Coordinates of C-alpha atoms in Angstrom, one line a residue:
X1 CA -31.5 -26.8 22.5
X2 CA -34.1 -25.8 19.9
X3 CA -32.8 -22.8 18.0
X4 CA -35.2 -20.6 16.0
X5 CA -32.2 -18.7 14.7
X6 CA -30.9 -21.9 13.2
X7 CA -34.0 -22.0 11.0
X8 CA -33.4 -18.4 9.9
X9 CA -29.8 -19.3 8.9
X10 CA -31.0 -22.4 7.0
X11 CA -33.4 -20.2 5.1
X12 CA -30.4 -18.3 3.6
X13 CA -29.1 -21.4 2.0
X14 CA -30.4 -22.2 -1.5
X15 CA -30.5 -26.0 -1.0
X16 CA -32.7 -25.6 2.0
X17 CA -35.0 -23.2 0.1
X18 CA -35.2 -25.6 -2.8
X19 CA -36.2 -28.3 -0.3
X20 CA -38.8 -26.1 1.2
X21 CA -40.2 -25.4 -2.2
X22 CA -40.5 -29.1 -3.0
X23 CA -42.0 -29.6 0.4
X24 CA -44.6 -26.9 -0.4
X25 CA -45.4 -28.6 -3.7
X26 CA -45.7 -31.9 -1.8
X27 CA -47.9 -30.3 0.8
X28 CA -50.4 -29.2 -1.9
X29 CA -50.6 -32.8 -3.1
X30 CA -50.9 -34.0 0.5
X31 CA -53.9 -31.7 1.1
X32 CA -55.6 -33.0 -2.1
X33 CA -54.9 -36.6 -1.0
X34 CA -56.3 -36.0 2.5
X35 CA -59.6 -34.9 1.0
X36 CA -59.8 -38.1 -1.1
X37 CA -58.4 -41.0 0.9
X38 CA -58.2 -42.0 4.6
X39 CA -55.5 -40.4 6.8
X40 CA -53.7 -43.8 7.3
X41 CA -53.0 -44.1 3.6
X42 CA -51.5 -40.6 3.4
X43 CA -49.6 -40.9 6.6
X44 CA -48.0 -44.2 5.5
X45 CA -47.2 -42.8 2.0
X46 CA -45.5 -39.7 3.6
X47 CA -43.4 -41.8 5.9
X48 CA -42.5 -44.3 3.2
X49 CA -41.1 -41.5 1.0
X50 CA -37.8 -42.3 2.7
X51 CA -37.6 -45.3 0.3
X52 CA -37.3 -42.7 -2.6
X53 CA -34.4 -41.1 -0.7
X54 CA -32.7 -44.5 -0.5
X55 CA -33.1 -45.1 -4.2
X56 CA -31.9 -41.6 -5.1
X57 CA -28.9 -42.0 -2.8
X58 CA -28.0 -45.2 -4.5
X59 CA -28.3 -43.6 -7.9
X60 CA -26.8 -40.1 -7.4
X61 CA -24.4 -40.6 -4.5
X62 CA -23.2 -44.1 -5.4
X63 CA -24.4 -45.4 -2.0
X64 CA -24.5 -49.1 -1.8
X65 CA -27.7 -50.6 -0.5
X66 CA -27.4 -53.9 1.3
X67 CA -29.7 -56.8 0.4
X68 CA -31.7 -56.0 3.6
X69 CA -32.2 -52.4 2.5
X70 CA -33.3 -53.3 -1.0
X71 CA -35.7 -55.8 0.6
X72 CA -37.0 -52.9 2.8
X73 CA -37.6 -50.8 -0.3
X74 CA -39.7 -53.6 -1.7
X75 CA -41.5 -54.1 1.6
X76 CA -42.4 -50.4 1.7
X77 CA -44.0 -50.8 -1.8
X78 CA -45.8 -53.9 -0.8
X79 CA -47.2 -52.2 2.4
X80 CA -48.4 -49.2 0.4
X81 CA -50.0 -51.6 -2.2
X82 CA -51.8 -53.4 0.7
X83 CA -53.1 -50.1 2.0
X84 CA -54.3 -49.0 -1.5
X85 CA -56.2 -52.3 -2.0
X86 CA -57.8 -52.4 1.4
X87 CA -58.6 -48.7 1.9
X88 CA -62.2 -47.7 2.0
X89 CA -63.8 -44.3 1.6
X90 CA -62.3 -41.3 3.3
X91 CA -64.2 -40.4 6.5
X92 CA -66.5 -37.4 6.7
X93 CA -66.8 -37.2 10.5
X94 CA -65.6 -34.3 12.6
X95 CA -65.0 -36.3 15.8
X96 CA -66.1 -35.1 19.3
X97 CA -67.0 -31.5 19.9
X98 CA -63.9 -29.4 20.5
X99 CA -61.5 -31.7 18.6
X100 CA -60.3 -28.8 16.5
X101 CA -59.6 -26.7 19.7
X102 CA -57.9 -29.7 21.2
X103 CA -55.6 -29.9 18.2
X104 CA -54.6 -26.3 18.8
X105 CA -53.8 -27.1 22.4
X106 CA -51.7 -30.1 21.3
X107 CA -49.8 -27.8 18.9
X108 CA -48.8 -25.5 21.8
X109 CA -47.7 -28.6 23.8
X110 CA -45.6 -29.7 20.8
X111 CA -43.7 -26.4 21.0
X112 CA -43.2 -26.8 24.8
X113 CA -42.2 -30.4 24.6
X114 CA -39.7 -29.6 21.8
X115 CA -38.1 -26.9 23.8
X116 CA -37.7 -29.3 26.8
X117 CA -36.4 -32.0 24.5
X118 CA -33.7 -29.6 23.2
X119 CA -32.1 -29.9 26.7
X120 CA -31.7 -33.7 26.6
X121 CA -28.5 -35.6 25.8
X122 CA -27.7 -36.2 22.1
X123 CA -29.4 -39.5 21.3
X124 CA -32.6 -39.0 23.3
X125 CA -32.7 -35.4 22.1
X126 CA -32.8 -36.4 18.4
X127 CA -35.5 -39.0 19.1
X128 CA -37.6 -36.6 21.2
X129 CA -37.3 -33.7 18.7
X130 CA -38.1 -36.1 15.8
X131 CA -41.1 -37.4 17.6
X132 CA -42.3 -33.9 18.4
X133 CA -41.8 -32.8 14.8
X134 CA -43.7 -35.8 13.5
X135 CA -46.6 -35.0 15.9
X136 CA -46.6 -31.5 14.5
X137 CA -46.9 -32.8 11.0
X138 CA -49.6 -35.2 12.1
X139 CA -51.6 -32.3 13.3
X140 CA -51.6 -31.0 9.8
X141 CA -52.9 -34.3 8.5
X142 CA -55.8 -34.3 11.0
X143 CA -56.5 -30.6 10.8
X144 CA -57.0 -30.6 7.1
X145 CA -59.7 -33.1 7.5
X146 CA -61.5 -30.9 10.0
X147 CA -61.7 -27.9 7.6
X148 CA -65.0 -28.2 5.8
X149 CA -64.1 -25.8 3.0
X150 CA -60.6 -24.8 1.8
X151 CA -62.0 -21.7 0.1
X152 CA -60.0 -18.8 1.6
X153 CA -62.7 -16.3 0.4
X154 CA -65.2 -17.7 3.0
X155 CA -65.2 -16.4 6.5
X156 CA -65.8 -19.9 7.9
X157 CA -62.3 -20.9 6.6
X158 CA -60.7 -18.4 9.0
X159 CA -63.0 -19.2 11.9
X160 CA -62.0 -22.8 12.1
X161 CA -59.4 -23.5 14.9
X162 CA -58.2 -26.5 12.9
X163 CA -56.7 -24.1 10.4
X164 CA -54.5 -22.6 13.0
X165 CA -53.7 -25.9 14.6
X166 CA -52.5 -27.1 11.2
X167 CA -50.4 -23.9 10.7
X168 CA -48.8 -24.1 14.1
X169 CA -48.2 -27.8 13.8
X170 CA -46.5 -27.4 10.5
X171 CA -44.3 -24.6 11.7
X172 CA -43.4 -26.6 14.9
X173 CA -42.6 -29.6 12.7
X174 CA -40.2 -27.6 10.5
X175 CA -38.5 -25.9 13.4
X176 CA -38.1 -29.1 15.5
X177 CA -37.0 -31.3 12.7
X178 CA -34.4 -28.8 11.5
X179 CA -33.0 -28.6 15.0
X180 CA -33.1 -32.4 15.3
X181 CA -31.2 -32.9 12.0
X182 CA -28.6 -30.3 13.0
X183 CA -28.1 -31.3 16.6
X184 CA -28.2 -35.1 16.6
X185 CA -28.4 -38.4 14.6
X186 CA -30.5 -38.0 11.5
X187 CA -31.4 -41.7 11.6
X188 CA -32.8 -41.4 15.1
X189 CA -34.6 -38.1 14.3
X190 CA -36.3 -39.5 11.2
X191 CA -37.3 -42.7 13.0
X192 CA -39.0 -40.5 15.7
X193 CA -40.7 -38.4 13.0
X194 CA -42.1 -41.4 11.1
X195 CA -43.7 -42.8 14.3
X196 CA -45.1 -39.3 15.3
X197 CA -46.7 -38.6 11.9
X198 CA -48.2 -42.0 11.2
X199 CA -49.5 -43.8 14.3
X200 CA -51.7 -41.2 16.1
X201 CA -53.2 -39.5 13.0
X202 CA -54.1 -43.0 11.7
X203 CA -55.9 -43.9 14.9
X204 CA -57.7 -40.5 15.1
X205 CA -58.8 -41.0 11.5
X206 CA -60.3 -44.4 12.1
X207 CA -61.7 -43.8 15.6
X208 CA -63.1 -40.3 15.3
X209 CA -63.2 -39.2 11.7
X210 CA -64.8 -42.2 10.1
X211 CA -62.0 -43.5 7.9
X212 CA -63.0 -46.9 6.7
X213 CA -61.6 -50.1 5.1
X214 CA -63.1 -52.4 2.5
X215 CA -65.3 -55.0 4.0
X216 CA -63.3 -57.7 5.7
X217 CA -59.9 -56.1 4.9
X218 CA -59.3 -54.2 8.2
X219 CA -56.5 -56.7 8.9
X220 CA -54.8 -55.8 5.6
X221 CA -54.8 -52.1 6.5
X222 CA -53.2 -52.9 9.9
X223 CA -50.6 -55.2 8.3
X224 CA -49.9 -52.8 5.4
X225 CA -49.4 -49.8 7.8
X226 CA -47.2 -51.9 10.1
X227 CA -44.9 -53.3 7.4
X228 CA -44.6 -50.0 5.6
X229 CA -43.6 -48.1 8.8
X230 CA -41.2 -50.9 9.9
X231 CA -39.5 -51.0 6.6
X232 CA -39.3 -47.2 6.6
X233 CA -37.5 -47.3 9.9
X234 CA -34.9 -49.7 8.4
X235 CA -34.2 -47.1 5.7
X236 CA -34.1 -44.1 8.0
X237 CA -30.3 -43.9 7.9
X238 CA -30.4 -42.4 4.4
X239 CA -30.9 -39.0 5.9
X240 CA -27.2 -39.4 7.1
X241 CA -25.8 -39.6 3.6
X242 CA -24.9 -35.9 3.0
X243 CA -23.1 -35.7 6.3
X244 CA -21.1 -38.8 5.6
X245 CA -20.1 -37.6 2.1
X246 CA -18.7 -34.3 3.5
X247 CA -16.5 -35.9 6.2

C-alpha cells in the first residue's frame, strides 16, 4: 500500500533530493505561469515534459527511440504550439462560492483514495495511485489561481483555504506518486498522473475561472490539448528507463 516511510527513505537519497530541488524550481516557474496564462496551457506543458525525458534518455542513456516515439515528441511540440497560438487571456474568476473549500475537501479525498488504491493488485494500483497523484497536482494548479495575492506578509494569504488545498494536494501528489513509482509500472503510473493533472484542471479553468481562447480558436485549444496529452501517453514509458538499466 501507500507507505509514508518510503518517502522518508527516499529523502535520504541524494538523487531524489536533487530531483525535489529541480521540482521546487519548476514549481516556482509553474506558479508564475499560472498567473499569466490559462490553466490548460500550463497543465499540458507540465504533462508534455515527459518528451524532454525521452530526449534526455536518448542522449544520456543511449536509449533508442522508435520512429513512432520520435513522432510523438514532434506531436507534443505541435500540440503545445497550437495551445500557445490559440490561448486567450488568463481567467480572473473565482468560480462558485466555496470552491476553495471544496478543493480542500477534494485534497482529503485524494489521500483517502490513495490509501485505498494502495491495496489494489499491481497494475490497477499503479494506475489508481498515478491518477490520484495527478489529481493532487491538479489541485495545486487550480488553487494557485484562487489565491488573490501571493504576498506572505498579508493576513489574507493565510486565510485562503486554497493555500492549504494546494499544499495538501502537492504533498499528496508527491507521496502517492513516489509509492506508485516504487510499487508498480512507472509507465502506468505516469499515464494516470498525466490524465489527473490535465483534464479536470483544464475544465475547471474554462468553466469556472474564466480561462479564454482567442476568438474562433476554441477548437484549436481542444485539439492541441488532446494531441499533446495523447502523445505524452505514448512517451510515458521513459520513466521505466532507470529500472531497465539496473537489471
